mmCIF file of C-alpha atoms in Angstrom:
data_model
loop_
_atom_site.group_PDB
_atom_site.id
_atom_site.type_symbol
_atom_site.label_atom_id
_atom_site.label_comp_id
_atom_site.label_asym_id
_atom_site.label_seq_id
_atom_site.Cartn_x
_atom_site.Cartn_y
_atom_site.Cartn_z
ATOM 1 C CA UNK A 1 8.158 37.368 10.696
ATOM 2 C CA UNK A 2 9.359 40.065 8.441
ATOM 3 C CA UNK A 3 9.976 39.652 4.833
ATOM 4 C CA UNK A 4 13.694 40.107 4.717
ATOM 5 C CA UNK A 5 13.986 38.154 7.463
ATOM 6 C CA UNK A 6 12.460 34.837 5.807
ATOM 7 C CA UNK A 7 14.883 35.973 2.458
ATOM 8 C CA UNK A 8 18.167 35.774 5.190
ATOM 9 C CA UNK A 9 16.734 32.553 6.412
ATOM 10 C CA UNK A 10 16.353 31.401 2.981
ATOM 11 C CA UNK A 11 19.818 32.707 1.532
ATOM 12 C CA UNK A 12 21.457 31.436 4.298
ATOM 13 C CA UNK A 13 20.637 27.667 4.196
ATOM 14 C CA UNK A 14 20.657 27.716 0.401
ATOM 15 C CA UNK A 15 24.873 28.709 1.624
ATOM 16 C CA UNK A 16 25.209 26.529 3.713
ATOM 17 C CA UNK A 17 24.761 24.018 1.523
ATOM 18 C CA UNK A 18 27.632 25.494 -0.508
ATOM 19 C CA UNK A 19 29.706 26.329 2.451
ATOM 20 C CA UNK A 20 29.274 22.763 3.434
ATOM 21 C CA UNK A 21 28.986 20.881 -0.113
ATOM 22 C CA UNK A 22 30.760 17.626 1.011
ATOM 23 C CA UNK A 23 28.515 17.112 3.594
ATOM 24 C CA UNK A 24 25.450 18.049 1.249
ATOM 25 C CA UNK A 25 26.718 15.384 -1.610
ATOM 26 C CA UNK A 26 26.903 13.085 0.939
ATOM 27 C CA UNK A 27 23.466 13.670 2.600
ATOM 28 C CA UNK A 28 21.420 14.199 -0.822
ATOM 29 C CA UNK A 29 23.335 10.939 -2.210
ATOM 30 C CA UNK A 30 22.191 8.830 0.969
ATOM 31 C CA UNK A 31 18.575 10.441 0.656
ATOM 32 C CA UNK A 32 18.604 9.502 -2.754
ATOM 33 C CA UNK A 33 19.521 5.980 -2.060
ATOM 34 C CA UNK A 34 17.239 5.434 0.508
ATOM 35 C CA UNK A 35 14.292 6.892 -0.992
ATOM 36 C CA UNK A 36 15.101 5.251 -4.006
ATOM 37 C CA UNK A 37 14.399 1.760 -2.309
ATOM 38 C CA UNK A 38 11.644 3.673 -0.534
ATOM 39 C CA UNK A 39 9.756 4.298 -3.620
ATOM 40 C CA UNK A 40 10.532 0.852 -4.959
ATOM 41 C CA UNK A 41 8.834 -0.998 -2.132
ATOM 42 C CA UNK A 42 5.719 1.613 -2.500
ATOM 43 C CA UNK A 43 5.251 0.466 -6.020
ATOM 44 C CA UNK A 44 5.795 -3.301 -5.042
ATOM 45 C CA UNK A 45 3.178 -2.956 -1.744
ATOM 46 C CA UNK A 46 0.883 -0.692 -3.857
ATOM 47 C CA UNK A 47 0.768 -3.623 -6.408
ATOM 48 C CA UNK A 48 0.667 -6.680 -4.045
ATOM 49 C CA UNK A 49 -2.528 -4.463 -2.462
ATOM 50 C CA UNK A 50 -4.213 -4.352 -5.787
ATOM 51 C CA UNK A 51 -3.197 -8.192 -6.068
ATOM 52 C CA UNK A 52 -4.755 -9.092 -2.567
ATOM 53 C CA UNK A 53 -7.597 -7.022 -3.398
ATOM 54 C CA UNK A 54 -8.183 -9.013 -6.773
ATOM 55 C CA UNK A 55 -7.627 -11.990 -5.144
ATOM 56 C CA UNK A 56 -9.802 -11.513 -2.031
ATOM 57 C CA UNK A 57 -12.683 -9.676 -4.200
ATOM 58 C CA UNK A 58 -12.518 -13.217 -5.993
ATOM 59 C CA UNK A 59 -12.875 -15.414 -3.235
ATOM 60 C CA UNK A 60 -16.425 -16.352 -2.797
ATOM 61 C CA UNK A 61 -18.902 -19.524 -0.587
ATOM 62 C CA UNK A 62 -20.201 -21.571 -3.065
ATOM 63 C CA UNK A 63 -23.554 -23.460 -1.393
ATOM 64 C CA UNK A 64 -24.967 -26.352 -2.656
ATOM 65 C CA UNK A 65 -28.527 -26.770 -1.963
ATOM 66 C CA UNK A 66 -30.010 -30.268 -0.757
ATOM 67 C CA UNK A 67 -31.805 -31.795 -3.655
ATOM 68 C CA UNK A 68 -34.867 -32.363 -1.049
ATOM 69 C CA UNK A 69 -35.393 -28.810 -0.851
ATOM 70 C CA UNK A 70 -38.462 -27.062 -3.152
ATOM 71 C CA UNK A 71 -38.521 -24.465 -4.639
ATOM 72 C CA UNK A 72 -40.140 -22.540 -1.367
ATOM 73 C CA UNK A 73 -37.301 -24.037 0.981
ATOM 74 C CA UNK A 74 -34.748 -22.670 -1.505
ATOM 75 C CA UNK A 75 -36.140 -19.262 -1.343
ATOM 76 C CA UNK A 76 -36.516 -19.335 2.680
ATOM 77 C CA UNK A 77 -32.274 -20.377 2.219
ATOM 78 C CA UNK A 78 -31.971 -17.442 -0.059
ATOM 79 C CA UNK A 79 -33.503 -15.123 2.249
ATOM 80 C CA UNK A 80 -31.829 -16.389 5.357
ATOM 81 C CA UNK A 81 -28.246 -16.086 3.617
ATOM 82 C CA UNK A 82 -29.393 -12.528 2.323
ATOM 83 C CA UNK A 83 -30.128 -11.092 6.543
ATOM 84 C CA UNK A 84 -26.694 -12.273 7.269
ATOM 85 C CA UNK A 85 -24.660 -9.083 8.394
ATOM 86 C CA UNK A 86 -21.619 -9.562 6.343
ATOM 87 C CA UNK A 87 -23.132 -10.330 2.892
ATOM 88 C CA UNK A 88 -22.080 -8.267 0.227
ATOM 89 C CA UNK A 89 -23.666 -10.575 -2.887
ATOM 90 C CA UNK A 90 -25.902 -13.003 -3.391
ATOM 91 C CA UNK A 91 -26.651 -15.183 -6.903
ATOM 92 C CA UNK A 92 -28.524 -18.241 -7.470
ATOM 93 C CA UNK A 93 -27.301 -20.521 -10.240
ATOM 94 C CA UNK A 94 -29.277 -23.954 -11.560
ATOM 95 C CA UNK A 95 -27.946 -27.222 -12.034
ATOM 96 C CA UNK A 96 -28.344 -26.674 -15.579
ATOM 97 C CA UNK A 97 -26.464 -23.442 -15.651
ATOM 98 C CA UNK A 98 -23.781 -25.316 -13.529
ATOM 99 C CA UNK A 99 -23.200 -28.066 -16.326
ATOM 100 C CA UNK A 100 -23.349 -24.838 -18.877
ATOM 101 C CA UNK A 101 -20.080 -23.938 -17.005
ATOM 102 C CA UNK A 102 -18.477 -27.176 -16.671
ATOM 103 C CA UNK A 103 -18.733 -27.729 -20.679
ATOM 104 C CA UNK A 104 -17.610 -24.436 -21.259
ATOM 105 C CA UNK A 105 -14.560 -24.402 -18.771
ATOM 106 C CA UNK A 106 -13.273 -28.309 -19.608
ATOM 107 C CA UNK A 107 -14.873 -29.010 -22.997
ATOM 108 C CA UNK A 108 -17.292 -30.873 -24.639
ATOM 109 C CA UNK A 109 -17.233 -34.293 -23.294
ATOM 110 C CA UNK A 110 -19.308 -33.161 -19.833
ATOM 111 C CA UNK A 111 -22.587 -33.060 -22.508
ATOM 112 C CA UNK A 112 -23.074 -36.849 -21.742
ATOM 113 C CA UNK A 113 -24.286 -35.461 -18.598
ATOM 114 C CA UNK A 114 -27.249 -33.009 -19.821
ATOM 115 C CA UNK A 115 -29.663 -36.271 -20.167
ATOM 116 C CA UNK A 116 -28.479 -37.025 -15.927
ATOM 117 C CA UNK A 117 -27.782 -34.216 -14.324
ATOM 118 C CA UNK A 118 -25.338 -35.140 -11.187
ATOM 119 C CA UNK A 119 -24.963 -31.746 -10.351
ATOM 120 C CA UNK A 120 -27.063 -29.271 -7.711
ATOM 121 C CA UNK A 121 -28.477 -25.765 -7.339
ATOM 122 C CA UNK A 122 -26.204 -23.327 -5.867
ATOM 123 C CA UNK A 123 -25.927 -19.942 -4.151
ATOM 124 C CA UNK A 124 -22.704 -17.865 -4.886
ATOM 125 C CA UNK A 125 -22.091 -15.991 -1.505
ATOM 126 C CA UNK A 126 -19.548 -13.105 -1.198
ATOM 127 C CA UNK A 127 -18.927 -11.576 2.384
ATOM 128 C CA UNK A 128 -18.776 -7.767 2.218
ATOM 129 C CA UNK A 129 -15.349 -8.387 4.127
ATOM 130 C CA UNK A 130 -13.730 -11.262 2.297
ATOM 131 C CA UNK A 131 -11.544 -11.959 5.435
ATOM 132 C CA UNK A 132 -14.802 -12.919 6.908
ATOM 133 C CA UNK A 133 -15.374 -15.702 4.481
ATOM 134 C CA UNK A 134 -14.794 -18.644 6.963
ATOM 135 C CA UNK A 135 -17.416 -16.684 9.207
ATOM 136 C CA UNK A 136 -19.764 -16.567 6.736
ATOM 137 C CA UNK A 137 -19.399 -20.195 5.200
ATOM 138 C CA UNK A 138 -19.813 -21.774 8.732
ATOM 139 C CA UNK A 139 -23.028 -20.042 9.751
ATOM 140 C CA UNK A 140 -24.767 -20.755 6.456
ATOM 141 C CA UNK A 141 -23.269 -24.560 6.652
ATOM 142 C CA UNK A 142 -26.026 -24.427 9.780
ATOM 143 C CA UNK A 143 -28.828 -23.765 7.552
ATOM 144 C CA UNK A 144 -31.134 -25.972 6.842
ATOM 145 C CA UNK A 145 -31.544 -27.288 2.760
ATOM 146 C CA UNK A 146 -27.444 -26.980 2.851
ATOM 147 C CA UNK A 147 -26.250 -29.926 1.239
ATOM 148 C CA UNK A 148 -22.489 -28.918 1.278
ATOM 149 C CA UNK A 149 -20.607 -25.553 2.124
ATOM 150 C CA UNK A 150 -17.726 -24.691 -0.007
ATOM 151 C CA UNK A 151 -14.983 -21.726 0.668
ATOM 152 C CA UNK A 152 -11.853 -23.199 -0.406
ATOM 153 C CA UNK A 153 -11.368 -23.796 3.455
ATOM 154 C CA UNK A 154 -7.488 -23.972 4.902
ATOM 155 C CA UNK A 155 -6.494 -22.700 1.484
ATOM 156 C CA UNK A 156 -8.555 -19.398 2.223
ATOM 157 C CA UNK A 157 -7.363 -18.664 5.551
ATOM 158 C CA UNK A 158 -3.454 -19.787 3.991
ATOM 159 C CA UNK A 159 -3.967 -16.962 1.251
ATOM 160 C CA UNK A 160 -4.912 -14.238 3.972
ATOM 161 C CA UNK A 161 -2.497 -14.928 6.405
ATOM 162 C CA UNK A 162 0.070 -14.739 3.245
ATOM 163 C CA UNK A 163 -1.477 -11.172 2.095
ATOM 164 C CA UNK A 164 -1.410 -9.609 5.408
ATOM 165 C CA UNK A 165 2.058 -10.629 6.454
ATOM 166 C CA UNK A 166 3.840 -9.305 3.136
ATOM 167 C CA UNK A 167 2.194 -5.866 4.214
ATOM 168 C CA UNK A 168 2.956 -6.227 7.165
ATOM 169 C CA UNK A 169 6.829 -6.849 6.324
ATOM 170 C CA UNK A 170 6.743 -4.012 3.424
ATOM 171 C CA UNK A 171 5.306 -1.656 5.922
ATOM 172 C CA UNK A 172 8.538 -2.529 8.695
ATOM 173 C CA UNK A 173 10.721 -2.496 5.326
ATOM 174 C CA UNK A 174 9.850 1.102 4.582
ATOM 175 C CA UNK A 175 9.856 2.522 7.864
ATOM 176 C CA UNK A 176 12.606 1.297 8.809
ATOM 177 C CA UNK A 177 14.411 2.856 5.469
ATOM 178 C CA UNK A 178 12.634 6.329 6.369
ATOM 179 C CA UNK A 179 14.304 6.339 9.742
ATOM 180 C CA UNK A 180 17.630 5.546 8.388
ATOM 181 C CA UNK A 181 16.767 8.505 5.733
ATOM 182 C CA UNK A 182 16.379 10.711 8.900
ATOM 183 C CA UNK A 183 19.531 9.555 10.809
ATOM 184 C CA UNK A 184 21.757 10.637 7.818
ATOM 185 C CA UNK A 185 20.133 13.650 7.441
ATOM 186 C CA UNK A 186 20.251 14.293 11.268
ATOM 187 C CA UNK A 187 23.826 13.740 11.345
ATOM 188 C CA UNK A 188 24.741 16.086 8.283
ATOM 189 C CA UNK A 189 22.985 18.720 10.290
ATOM 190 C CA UNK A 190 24.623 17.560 13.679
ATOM 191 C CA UNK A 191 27.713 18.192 12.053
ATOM 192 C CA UNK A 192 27.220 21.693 10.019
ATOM 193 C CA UNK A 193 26.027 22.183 14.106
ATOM 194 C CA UNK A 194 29.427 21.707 15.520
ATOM 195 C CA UNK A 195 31.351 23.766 12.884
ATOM 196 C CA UNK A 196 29.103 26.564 13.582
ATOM 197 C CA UNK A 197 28.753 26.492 17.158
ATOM 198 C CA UNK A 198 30.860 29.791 17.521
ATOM 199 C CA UNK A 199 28.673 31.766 15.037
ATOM 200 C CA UNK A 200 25.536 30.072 16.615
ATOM 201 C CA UNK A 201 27.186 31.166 20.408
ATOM 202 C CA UNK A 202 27.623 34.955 19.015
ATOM 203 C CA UNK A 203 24.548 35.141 17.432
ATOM 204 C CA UNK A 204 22.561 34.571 20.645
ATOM 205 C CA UNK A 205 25.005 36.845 22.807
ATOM 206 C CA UNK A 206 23.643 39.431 20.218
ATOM 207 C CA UNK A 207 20.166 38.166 21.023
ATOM 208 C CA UNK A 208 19.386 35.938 18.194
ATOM 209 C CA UNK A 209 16.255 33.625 19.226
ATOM 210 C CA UNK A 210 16.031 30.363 19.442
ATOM 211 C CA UNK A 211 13.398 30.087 16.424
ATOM 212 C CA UNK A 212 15.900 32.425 14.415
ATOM 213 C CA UNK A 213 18.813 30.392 14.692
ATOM 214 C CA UNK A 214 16.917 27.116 13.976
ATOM 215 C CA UNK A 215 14.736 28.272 10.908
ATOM 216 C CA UNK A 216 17.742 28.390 8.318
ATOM 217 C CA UNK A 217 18.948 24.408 9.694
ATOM 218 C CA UNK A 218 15.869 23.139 8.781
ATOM 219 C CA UNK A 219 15.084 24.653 5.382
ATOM 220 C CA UNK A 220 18.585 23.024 4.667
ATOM 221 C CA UNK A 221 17.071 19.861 6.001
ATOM 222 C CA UNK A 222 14.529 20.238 3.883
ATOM 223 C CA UNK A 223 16.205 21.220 0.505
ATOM 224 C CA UNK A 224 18.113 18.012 1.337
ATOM 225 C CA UNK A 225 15.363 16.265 0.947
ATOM 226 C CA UNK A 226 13.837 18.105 -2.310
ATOM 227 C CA UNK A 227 17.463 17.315 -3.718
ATOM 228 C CA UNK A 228 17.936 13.849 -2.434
ATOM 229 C CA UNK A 229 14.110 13.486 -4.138
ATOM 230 C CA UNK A 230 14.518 14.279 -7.915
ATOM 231 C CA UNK A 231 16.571 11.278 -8.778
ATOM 232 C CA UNK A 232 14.642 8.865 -6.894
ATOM 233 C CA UNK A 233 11.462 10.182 -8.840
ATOM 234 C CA UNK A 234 13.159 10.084 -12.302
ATOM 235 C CA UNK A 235 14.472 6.775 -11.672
ATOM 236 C CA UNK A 236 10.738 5.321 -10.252
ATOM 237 C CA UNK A 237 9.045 6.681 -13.227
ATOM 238 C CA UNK A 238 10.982 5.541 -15.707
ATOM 239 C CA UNK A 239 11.276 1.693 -13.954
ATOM 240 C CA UNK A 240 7.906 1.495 -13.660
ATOM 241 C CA UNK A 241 7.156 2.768 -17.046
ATOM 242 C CA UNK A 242 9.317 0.036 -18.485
ATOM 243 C CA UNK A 243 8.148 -2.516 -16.320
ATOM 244 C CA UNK A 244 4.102 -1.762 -16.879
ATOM 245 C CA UNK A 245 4.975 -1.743 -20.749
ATOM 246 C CA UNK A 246 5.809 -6.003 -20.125
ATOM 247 C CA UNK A 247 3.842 -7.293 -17.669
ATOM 248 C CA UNK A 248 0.522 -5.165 -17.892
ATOM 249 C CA UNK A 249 -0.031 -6.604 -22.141
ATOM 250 C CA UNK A 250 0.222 -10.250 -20.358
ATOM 251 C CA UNK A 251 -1.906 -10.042 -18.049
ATOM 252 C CA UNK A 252 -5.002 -8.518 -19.966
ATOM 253 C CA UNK A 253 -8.161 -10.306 -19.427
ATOM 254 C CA UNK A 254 -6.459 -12.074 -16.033
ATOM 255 C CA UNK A 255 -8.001 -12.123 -12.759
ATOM 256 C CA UNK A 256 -4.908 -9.876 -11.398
ATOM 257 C CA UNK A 257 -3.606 -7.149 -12.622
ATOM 258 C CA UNK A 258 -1.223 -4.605 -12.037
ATOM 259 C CA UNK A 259 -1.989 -0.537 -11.462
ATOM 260 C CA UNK A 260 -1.886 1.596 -14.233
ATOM 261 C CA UNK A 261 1.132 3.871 -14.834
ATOM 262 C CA UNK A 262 -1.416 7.630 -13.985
ATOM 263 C CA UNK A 263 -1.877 8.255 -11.308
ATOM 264 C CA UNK A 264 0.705 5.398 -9.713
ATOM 265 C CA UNK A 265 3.470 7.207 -10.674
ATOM 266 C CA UNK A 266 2.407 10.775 -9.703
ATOM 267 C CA UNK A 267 1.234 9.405 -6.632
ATOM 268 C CA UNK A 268 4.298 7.692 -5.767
ATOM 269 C CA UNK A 269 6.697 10.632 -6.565
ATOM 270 C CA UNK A 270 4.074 13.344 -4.438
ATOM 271 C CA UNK A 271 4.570 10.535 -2.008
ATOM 272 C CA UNK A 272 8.762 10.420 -2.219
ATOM 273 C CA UNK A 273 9.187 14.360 -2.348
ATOM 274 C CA UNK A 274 6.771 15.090 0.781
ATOM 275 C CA UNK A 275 8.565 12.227 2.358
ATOM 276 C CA UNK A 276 12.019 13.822 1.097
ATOM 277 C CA UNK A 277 10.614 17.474 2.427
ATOM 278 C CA UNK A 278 9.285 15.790 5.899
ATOM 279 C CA UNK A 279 12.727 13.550 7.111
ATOM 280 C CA UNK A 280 14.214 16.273 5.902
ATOM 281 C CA UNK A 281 13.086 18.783 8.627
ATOM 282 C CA UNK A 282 12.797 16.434 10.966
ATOM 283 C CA UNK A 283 15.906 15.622 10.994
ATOM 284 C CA UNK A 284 17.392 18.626 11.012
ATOM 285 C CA UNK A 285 14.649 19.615 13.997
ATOM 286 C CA UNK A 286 16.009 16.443 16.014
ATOM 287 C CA UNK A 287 19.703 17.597 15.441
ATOM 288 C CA UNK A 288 19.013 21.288 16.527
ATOM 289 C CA UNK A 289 16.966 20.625 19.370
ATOM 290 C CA UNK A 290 19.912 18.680 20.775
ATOM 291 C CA UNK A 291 22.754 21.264 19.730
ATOM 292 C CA UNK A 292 21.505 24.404 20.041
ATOM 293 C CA UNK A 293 21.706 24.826 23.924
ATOM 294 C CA UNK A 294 23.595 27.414 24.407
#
C-alpha cells in the first residue's frame, strides 16, 4: 500500500470523526464507561488472585506422628511423604518446638506444660498444587506412624470452591462488559455506514476495493477506542493510587496483601488501551463486513 494512500486512510477517519462528532461523543463516552468498570474489575480480580494465592500458598497438612514411632520409623514417614508426586515442602518440627509455638502464639501460661509434654512430632506438608491438599492429606493419613492427619478439611475445600467461583464470575463480569464495549462501537460505525452508503456505492463504481473502503472505518474504530481509553486510565490510576495509600500501610506484616501500585497500574492501563484499540476494530470490522455489500 502506497504511502499517500495510508495518509488518505488516516485523514479520512480522523474526519469522520468530526463529520460525525455526535456519534463519536457518544461512542468514546460509552467506551469510556465501559472500560472504566472494565479496568475496575481487573484491579479487583488481579487482587482477589494475589489474595487466593496468599491464602492457598498458606494452606498446608499438618501430620502428627504416632508417639510409638522411633526415630528410624519417623524417617521411613519422612521419606515416604517426600516420593509423593505433589509435594512441594517438607519440615519436621519436635514436640518441643511445638510447645515453643504455643507459648509464643497464646502466652505464657502453656509453660506448665514443658515438665509433660502432651504434644507430638509433626511434619508440615505443602502440596506443590495447594488445590491438591485433600489429595495429599488422605494418602499420607494411610501411612503408617500417622497418628492424626490435619488439612483444615471441609473448610479447605469451602475456601477453594469460594476462590475459583469469584474468578469465575469476574471473568463472565468482564467479558460480558467487553462485548457490550463492542456493540456500541459496532453500532456507531453501523450508522456512519448508512449515511455514507452513497459515497461508499460511488466509490466502488469507480473501482474502490473492498480493503480500501474498509481501512478508514476501522482506524475510526480504533481511535474510538484510544479516545474512549484515556479517561478510563486516568481515572484507574488515580483510584488505585488512593486506595493502595489506605489499605496497603494496614496490612503490613499480614498474611494477605494487596499488589503494589508499579507495575499494577501500567499493566492495567496497557491492558485497557489494547483492549480500547482491539473492540475498537472489531467492531467496526463486524459493522463493515455486514454493510459494505454493495
Amino acid at each position: 500500500m502506497k504511502f499517500n494512500t495510508v495518509k488518505r486512510h488516516f485523514r479520512e477517519s480522523i474526519k469522520s470523526l468530526g463529520r460525525n462528532s455526535w456519534m463519536t461523543i457518544a461512542s468514546v463516552s460509552a467506551v469510556t464507561v465501559t472500560l472504566i468498570l472494565v479496568g475496575v474489575f481487573a484491579l479487583i480480580m488481579m487482587n482477589l488472585n494475589k489474595v487466593a494465592s496468599d491464602l492457598e500458598n498458606d494452606v498446608e497438612i499438618k501430620v502428627l506422628i504416632d508417639e510409638t514411632a522411633g526415630k528410624a520409623d519417623e524417617k521411613a514417614l519422612m521419606e515416604k511423604i517426600k516420593k509423593l508426586p505433589d509435594i512441594e515442602e517438607m519440615t519436621y518440627s519436635t514436640r518441643e518446638n511445638e510447645l515453643s509455638k504455643l507459648v509464643k502464639d497464646f502466652g505464657e501460661d502453656f509453660k506448665l506444660f514443658e515438665q509433660s509434654n502432651p504434644l507430638r512430632n509433626v511434619i508440615y506438608v505443602k502440596a506443590s498444587d495447594p488445590q491438591q491438599t485433600a489429595k495429599v492429606a488422605k494418602t499420607i493419613d494411610k501411612f503408617n506412624f500417622t497418628y492424626d492427619v490435619m488439612y483444615g478439611e471441609g473448610k479447605v475445600e469451602k475456601l477453594f470452591n469460594f476462590l475459583n467461583i469469584s474468578r469465575n464470575v469476574g471473568i463472565v463480569l468482564i467479558l460480558g462488559l467487553l462485548f457490550t464495549a463492542i456493540f456500541l462501537i459496532s453500532n456507531t460505525i453501523r450508522i456512519t455506514i448508512i449515511a455514507r452508503r452513497d459515497e461508499i456505492e460511488i466509490m466502488k463504481l469507480v473501482g474502490a476495493t473492498n480493503s480500501f473502503v474498509r481501512i478508514p472505518f476501522l482506524l475510526e474504530g480504533m481511535w474510538l477506542g484510544i479516545l474512549g481509553s484515556i479517561i478510563p486510565i486516568a481515572v484507574i490510576a488515580t483510584l488505585y493510587h488512593n486506595v493502595y495509600k489506605i489499605i496497603a500501610p494496614r496490612l503490613k506484616g499480614e498474611l494477605v496483601q494487596v499488589l503494589d501500585f508499579s507495575p499494577l497500574v501500567y499493566q492495567v492501563s496497557g491492558l485497557l488501551l489494547l483492549i480500547g484499540v482491539l473492540i475498537g476494530i472489531w467492531g467496526s470490522f463486524m459493522s463493515v463486513r455486514k454493510f459494505l455489500k454493495i
